[in-house]
PDB file of C-alpha atoms in Angstrom:
ATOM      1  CA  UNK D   1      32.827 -15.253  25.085  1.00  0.00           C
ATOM      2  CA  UNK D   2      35.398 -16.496  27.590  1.00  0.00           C
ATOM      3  CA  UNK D   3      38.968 -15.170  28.751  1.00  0.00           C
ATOM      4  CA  UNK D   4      40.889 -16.728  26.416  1.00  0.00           C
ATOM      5  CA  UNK D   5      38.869 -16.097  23.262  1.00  0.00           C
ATOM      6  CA  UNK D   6      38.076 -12.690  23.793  1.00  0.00           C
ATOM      7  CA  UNK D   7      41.935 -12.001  24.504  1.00  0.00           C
ATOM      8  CA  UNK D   8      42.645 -13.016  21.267  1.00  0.00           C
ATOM      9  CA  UNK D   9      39.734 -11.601  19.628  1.00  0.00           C
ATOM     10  CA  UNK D  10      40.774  -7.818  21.284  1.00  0.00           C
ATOM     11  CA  UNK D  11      43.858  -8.147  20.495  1.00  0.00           C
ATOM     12  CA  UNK D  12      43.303  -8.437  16.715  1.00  0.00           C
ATOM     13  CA  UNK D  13      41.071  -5.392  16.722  1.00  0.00           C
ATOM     14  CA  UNK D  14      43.565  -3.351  18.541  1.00  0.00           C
ATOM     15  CA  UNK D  15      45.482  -3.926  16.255  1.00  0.00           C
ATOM     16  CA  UNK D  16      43.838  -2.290  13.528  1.00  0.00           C
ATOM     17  CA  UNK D  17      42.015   0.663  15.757  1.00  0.00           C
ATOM     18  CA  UNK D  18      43.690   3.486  14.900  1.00  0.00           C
ATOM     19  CA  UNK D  19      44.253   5.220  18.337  1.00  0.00           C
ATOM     20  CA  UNK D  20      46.074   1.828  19.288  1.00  0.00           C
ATOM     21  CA  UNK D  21      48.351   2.000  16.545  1.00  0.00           C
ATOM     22  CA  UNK D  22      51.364   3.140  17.874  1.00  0.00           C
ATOM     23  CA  UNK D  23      50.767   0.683  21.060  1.00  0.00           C
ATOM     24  CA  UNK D  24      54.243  -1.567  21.344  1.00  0.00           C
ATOM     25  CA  UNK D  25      53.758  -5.410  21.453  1.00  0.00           C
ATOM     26  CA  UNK D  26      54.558  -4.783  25.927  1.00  0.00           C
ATOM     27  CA  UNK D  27      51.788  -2.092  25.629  1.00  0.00           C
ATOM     28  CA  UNK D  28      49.149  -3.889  23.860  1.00  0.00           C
ATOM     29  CA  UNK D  29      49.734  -6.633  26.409  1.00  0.00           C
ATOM     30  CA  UNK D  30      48.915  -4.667  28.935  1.00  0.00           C
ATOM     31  CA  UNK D  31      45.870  -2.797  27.958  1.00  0.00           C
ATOM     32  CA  UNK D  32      44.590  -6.133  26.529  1.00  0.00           C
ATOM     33  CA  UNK D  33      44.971  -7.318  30.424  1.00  0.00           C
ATOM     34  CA  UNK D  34      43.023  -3.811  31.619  1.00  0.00           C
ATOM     35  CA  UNK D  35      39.379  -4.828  29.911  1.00  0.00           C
ATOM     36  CA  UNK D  36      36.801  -6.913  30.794  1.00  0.00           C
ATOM     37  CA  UNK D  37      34.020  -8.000  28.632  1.00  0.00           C
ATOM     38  CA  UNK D  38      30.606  -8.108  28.908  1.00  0.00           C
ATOM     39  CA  UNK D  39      27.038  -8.960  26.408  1.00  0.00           C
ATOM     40  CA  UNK D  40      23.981  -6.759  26.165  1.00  0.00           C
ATOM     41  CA  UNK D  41      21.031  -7.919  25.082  1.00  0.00           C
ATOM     42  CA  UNK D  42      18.982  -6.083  21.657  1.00  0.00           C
ATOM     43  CA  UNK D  43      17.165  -3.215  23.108  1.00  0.00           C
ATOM     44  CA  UNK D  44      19.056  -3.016  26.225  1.00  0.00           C
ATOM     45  CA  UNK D  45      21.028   0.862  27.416  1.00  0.00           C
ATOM     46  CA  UNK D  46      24.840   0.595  27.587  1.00  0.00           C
ATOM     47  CA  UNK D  47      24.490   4.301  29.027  1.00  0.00           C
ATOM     48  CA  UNK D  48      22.484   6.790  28.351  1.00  0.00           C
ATOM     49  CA  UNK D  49      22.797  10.661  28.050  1.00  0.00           C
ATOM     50  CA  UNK D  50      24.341  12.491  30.878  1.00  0.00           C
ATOM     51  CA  UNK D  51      25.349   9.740  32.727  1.00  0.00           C
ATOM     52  CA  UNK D  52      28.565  10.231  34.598  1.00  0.00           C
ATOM     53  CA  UNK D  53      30.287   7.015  33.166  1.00  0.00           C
ATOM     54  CA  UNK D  54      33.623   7.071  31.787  1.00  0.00           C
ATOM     55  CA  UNK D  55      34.628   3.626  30.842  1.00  0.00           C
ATOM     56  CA  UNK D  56      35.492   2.913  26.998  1.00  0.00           C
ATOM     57  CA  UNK D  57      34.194   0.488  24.703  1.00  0.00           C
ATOM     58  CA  UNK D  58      35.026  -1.240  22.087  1.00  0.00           C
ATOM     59  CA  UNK D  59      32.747  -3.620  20.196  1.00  0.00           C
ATOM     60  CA  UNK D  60      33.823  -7.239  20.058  1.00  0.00           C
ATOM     61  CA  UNK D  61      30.488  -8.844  18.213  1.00  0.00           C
ATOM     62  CA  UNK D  62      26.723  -7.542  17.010  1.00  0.00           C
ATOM     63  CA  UNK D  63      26.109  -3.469  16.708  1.00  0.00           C
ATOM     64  CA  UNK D  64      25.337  -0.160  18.836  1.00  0.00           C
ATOM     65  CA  UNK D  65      23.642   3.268  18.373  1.00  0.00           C
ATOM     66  CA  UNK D  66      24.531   6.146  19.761  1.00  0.00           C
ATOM     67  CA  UNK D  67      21.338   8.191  20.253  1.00  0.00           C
ATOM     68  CA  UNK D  68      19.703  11.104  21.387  1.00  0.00           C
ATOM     69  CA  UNK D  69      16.056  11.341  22.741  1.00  0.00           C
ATOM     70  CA  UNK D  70      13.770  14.101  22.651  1.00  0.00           C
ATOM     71  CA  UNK D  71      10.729  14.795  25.177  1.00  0.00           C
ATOM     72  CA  UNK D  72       8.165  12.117  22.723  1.00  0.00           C
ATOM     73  CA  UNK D  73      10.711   9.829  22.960  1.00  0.00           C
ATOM     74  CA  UNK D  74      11.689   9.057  19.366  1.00  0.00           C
ATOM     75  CA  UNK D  75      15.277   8.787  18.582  1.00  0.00           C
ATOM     76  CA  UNK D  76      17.934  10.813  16.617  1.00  0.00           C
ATOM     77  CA  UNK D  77      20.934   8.513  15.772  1.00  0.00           C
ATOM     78  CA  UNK D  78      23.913  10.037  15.615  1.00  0.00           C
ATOM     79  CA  UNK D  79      25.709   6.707  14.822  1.00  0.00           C
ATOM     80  CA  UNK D  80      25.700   3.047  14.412  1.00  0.00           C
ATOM     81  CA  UNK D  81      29.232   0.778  15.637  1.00  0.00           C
ATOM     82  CA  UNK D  82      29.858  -2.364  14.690  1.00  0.00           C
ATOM     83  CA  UNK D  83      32.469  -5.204  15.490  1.00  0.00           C
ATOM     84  CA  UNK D  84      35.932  -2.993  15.753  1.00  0.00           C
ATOM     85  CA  UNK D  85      34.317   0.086  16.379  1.00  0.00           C
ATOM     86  CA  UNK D  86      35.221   2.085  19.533  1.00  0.00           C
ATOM     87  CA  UNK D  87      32.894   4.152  21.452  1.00  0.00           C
ATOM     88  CA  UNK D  88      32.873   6.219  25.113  1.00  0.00           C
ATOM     89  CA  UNK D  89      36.135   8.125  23.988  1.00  0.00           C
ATOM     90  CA  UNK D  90      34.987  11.852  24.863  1.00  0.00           C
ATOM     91  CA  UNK D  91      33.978  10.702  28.718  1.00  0.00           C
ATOM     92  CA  UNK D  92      37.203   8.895  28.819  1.00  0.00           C
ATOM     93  CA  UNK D  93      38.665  11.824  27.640  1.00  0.00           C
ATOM     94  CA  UNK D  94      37.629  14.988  29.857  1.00  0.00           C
ATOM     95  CA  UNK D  95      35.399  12.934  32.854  1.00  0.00           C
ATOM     96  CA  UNK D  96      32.299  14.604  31.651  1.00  0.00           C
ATOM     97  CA  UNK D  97      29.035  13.063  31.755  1.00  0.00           C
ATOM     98  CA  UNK D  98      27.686  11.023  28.454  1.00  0.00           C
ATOM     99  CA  UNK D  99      26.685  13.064  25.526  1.00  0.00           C
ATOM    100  CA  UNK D 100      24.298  10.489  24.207  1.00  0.00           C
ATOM    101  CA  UNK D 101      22.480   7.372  25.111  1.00  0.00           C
ATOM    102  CA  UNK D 102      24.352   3.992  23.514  1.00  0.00           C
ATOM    103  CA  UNK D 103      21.550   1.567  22.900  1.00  0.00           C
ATOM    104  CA  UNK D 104      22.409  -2.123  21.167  1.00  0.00           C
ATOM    105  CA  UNK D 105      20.643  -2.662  18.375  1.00  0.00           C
ATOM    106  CA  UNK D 106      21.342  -5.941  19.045  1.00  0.00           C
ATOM    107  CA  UNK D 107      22.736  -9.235  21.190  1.00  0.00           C
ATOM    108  CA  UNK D 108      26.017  -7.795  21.272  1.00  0.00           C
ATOM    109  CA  UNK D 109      29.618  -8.581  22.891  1.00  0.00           C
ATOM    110  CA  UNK D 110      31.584  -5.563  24.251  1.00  0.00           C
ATOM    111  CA  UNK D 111      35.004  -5.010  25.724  1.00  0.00           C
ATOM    112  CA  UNK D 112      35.317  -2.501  28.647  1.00  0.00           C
ATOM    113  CA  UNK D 113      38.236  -0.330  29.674  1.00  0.00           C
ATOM    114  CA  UNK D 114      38.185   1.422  32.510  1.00  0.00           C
ATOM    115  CA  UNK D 115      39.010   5.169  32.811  1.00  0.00           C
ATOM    116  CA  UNK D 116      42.081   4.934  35.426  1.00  0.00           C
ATOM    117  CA  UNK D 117      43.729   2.224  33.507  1.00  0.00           C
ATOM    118  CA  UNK D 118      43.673   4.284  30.719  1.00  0.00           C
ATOM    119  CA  UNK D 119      45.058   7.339  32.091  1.00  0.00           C
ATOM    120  CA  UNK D 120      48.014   4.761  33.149  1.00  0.00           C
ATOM    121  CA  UNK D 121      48.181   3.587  29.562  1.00  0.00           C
ATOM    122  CA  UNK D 122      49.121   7.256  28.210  1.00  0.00           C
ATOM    123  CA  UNK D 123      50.985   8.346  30.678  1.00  0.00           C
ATOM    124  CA  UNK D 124      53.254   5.219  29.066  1.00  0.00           C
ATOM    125  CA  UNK D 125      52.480   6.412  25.625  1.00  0.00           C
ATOM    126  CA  UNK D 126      51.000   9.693  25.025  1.00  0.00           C
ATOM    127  CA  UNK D 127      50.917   8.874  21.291  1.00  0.00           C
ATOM    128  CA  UNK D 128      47.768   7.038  22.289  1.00  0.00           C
ATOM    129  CA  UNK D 129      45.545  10.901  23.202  1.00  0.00           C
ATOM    130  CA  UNK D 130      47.098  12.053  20.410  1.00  0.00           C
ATOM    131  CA  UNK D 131      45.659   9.618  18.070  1.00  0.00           C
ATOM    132  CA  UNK D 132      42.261   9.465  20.038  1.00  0.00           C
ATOM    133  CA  UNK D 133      41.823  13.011  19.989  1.00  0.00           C
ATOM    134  CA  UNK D 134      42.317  12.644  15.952  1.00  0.00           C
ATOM    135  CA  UNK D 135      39.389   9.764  15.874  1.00  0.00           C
ATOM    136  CA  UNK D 136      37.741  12.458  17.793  1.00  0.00           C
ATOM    137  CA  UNK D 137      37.558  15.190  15.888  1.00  0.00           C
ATOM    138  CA  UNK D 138      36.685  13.605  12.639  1.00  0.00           C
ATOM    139  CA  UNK D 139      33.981  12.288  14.648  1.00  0.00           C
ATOM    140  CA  UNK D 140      32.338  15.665  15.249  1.00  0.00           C
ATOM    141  CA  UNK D 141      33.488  16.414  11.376  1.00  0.00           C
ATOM    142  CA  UNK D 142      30.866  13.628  10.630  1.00  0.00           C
ATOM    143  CA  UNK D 143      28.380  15.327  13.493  1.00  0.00           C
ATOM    144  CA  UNK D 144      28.506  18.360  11.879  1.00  0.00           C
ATOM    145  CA  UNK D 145      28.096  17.162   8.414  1.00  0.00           C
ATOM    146  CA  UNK D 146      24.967  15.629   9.816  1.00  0.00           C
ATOM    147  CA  UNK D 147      23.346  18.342  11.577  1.00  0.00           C
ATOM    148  CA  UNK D 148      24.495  20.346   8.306  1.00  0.00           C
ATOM    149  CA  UNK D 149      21.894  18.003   6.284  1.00  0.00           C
ATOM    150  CA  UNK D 150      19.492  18.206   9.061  1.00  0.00           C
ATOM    151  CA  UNK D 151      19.328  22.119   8.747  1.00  0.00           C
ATOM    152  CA  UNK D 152      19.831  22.719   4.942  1.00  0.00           C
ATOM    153  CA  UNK D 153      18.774  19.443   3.106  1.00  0.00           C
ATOM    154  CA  UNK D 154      15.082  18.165   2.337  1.00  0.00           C
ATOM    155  CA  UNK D 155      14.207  14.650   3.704  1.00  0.00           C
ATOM    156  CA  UNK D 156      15.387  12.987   0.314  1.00  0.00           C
ATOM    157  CA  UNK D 157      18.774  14.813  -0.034  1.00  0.00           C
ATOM    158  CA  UNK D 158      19.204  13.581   3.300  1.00  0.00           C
ATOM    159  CA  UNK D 159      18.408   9.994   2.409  1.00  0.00           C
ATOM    160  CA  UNK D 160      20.644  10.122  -0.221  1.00  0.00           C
ATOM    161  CA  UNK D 161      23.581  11.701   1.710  1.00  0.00           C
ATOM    162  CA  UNK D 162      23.130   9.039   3.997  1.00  0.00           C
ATOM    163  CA  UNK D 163      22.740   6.127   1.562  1.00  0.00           C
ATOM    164  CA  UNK D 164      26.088   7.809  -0.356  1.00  0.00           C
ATOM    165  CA  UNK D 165      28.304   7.422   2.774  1.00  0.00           C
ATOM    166  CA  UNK D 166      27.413   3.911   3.703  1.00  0.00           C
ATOM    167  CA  UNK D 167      27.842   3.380  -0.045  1.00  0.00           C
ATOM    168  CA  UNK D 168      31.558   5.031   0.127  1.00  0.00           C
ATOM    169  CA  UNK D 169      32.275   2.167   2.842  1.00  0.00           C
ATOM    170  CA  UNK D 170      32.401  -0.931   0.601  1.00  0.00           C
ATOM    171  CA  UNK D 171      29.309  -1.722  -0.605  1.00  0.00           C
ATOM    172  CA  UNK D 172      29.589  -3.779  -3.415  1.00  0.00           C
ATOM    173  CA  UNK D 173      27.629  -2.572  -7.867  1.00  0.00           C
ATOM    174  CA  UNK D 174      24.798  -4.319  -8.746  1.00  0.00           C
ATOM    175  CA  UNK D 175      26.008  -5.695 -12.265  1.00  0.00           C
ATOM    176  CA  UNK D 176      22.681  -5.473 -14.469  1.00  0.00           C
ATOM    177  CA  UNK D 177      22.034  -1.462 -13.070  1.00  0.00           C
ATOM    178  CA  UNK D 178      26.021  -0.481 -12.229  1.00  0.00           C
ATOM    179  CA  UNK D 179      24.047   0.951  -8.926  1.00  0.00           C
ATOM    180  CA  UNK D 180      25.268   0.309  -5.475  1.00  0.00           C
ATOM    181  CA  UNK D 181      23.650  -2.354  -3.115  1.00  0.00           C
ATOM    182  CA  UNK D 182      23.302  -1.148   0.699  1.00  0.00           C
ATOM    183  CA  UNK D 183      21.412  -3.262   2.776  1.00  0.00           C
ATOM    184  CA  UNK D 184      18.143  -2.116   3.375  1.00  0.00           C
ATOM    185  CA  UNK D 185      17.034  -0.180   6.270  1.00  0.00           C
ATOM    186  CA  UNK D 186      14.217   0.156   7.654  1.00  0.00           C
ATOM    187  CA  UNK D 187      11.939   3.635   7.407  1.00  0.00           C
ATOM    188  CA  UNK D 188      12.161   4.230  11.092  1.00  0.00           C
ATOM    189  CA  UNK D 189      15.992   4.182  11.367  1.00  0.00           C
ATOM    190  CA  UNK D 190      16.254   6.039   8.101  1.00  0.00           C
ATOM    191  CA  UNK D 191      13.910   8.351   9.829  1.00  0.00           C
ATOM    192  CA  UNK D 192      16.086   8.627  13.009  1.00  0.00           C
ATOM    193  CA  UNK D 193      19.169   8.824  11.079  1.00  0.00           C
ATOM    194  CA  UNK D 194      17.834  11.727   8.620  1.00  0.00           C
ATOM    195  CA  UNK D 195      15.932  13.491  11.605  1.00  0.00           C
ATOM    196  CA  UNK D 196      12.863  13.571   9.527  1.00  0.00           C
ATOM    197  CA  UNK D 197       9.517  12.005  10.265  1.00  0.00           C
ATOM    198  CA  UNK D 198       8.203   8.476   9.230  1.00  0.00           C
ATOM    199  CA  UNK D 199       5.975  10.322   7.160  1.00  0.00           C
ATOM    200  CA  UNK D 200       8.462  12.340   5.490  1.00  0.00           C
ATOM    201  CA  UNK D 201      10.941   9.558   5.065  1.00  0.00           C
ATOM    202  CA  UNK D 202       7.841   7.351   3.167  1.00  0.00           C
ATOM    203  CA  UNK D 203       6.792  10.337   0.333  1.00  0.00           C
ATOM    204  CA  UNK D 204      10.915  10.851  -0.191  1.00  0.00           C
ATOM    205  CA  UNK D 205      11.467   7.200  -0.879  1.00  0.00           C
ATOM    206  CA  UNK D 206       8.425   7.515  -3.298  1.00  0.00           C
ATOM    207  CA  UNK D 207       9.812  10.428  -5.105  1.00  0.00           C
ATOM    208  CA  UNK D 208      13.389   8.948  -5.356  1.00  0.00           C
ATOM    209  CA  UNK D 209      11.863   5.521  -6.984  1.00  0.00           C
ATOM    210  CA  UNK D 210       9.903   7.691  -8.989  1.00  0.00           C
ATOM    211  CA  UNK D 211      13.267   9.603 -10.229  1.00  0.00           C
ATOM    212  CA  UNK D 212      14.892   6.056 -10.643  1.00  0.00           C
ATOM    213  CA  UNK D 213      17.702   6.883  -8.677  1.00  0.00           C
ATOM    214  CA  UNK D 214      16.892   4.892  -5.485  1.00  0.00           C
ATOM    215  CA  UNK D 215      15.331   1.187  -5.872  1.00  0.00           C
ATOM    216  CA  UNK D 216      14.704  -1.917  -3.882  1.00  0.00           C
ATOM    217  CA  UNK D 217      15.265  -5.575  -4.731  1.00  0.00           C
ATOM    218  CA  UNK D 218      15.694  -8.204  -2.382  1.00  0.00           C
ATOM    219  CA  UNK D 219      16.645  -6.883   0.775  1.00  0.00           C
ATOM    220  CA  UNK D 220      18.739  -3.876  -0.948  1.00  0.00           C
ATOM    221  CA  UNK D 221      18.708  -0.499  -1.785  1.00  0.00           C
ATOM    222  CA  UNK D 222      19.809   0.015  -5.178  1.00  0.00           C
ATOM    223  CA  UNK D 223      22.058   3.734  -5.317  1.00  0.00           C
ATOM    224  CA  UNK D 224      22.403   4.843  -8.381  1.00  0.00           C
ATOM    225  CA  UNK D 225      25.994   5.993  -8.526  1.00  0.00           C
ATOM    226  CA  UNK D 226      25.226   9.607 -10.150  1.00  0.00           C
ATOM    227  CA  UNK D 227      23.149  10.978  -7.732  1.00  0.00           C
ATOM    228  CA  UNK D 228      25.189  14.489  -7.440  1.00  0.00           C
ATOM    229  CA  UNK D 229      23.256  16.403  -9.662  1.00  0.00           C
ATOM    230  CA  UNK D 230      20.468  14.857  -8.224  1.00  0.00           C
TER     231      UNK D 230
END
């Protein structure tokens, strides 16, 4: 992406980022000015946990994870961003290292702020922590709604939680069932979004088709839409 394009691309999704929203038209100017942009490649580490990074990102094209790893290897995500999503916010924040790896999932474009410039930016506009610290903590809501599933929920609860909030964001009925399409993912991320094994992931799916309230057609998963007394 060059200069000029990814200006005008940024400056779009600034525009509708939440912790940007009280940026004046001199502001947004400016911090549009402060990135720089750069592409990852599928596969490739953006950071990874405990690194002392601070810059801020914000997704311009393709998708992210943020991850953790335990001592095998295998991954826990603890969340997936995609074009307008914003991630890096709690280094910017205190100067801490990383909490979690970022991974792309894959070829990706990415616009990069760098911690000093945004220190500048709020000391213009310290509406701009205020809202960021708001995006923050209903980020760790989410956290601890997962780890909340994690600890209380059997593997195909947790399935279905998950399923049910990408559901909530949009996705569209299926008009013969009335159930909700989400694209189909596949059993390993389910697995490392759930925290449950491959294993456990493949019996749950079985059980749930077996109930009728979780299908597949054509690259889908079909939700049914009552699942809360499931």
């Amino acid at each position: 992406m060059d200069r000029n394009s990814g200006r005008q691309f940024i400056e779009q999704l600034i525009k509708n980022i939440s912790i940007f929203k009280n940026l004046s038209t001199a502001h947004i100017s400016r911090v549009i000015d402060s990135f720089s942009f750069i592409k990852v490649r599928e596969g490739d580490l953006i950071f990874n946990q405990s690194d002392k990074s601070t810059d801020f990102y914000i997704v311009v094209k393709g998708h992210v994870r943020a991850v953790l790893h335990n001592e095998e290897g295998h991954e826990l995500i603890l969340a997936i961003f995609g074009a307008g999503d914003f991630f890096g916010e709690m280094s910017l924040l205190d100067g801490n290292p990383r909490s979690a790896a970022v991974v792309a999932s894959e070829d990706s474009a990415l616009a990069v702020l760098k911690r000093a410039d945004f220190l500048d930016l709020i000391k213009k506009d310290p509406m701009i922590a205020v809202d960021m610290l708001s995006a923050l903590v209903q980020r760790l809501r989410m956290t601890d709604d997962m780890l909340g599933s994690i600890a209380f929920l059997d593997v195909s609860h947790r399935i279905l939680r998950l399923l049910q909030q990408i559901a909530k964001s949009g996705c569209e009925k299926d008009k013969k069932t009335g159930f909700y399409k989400v694209e189909k993912l596949k059993q390993k991320e389910l697995a490392a979004r759930t925290g449950a094994s491959r294993e456990g992931v493949a019996k749950a799916m079985r059980i749930l088709a077996f109930k009728g309230v979780l299908l597949e057609d054509e690259g889908f998963f079909l939700l049914s839409p009552d699942i809360e007394n499931i």
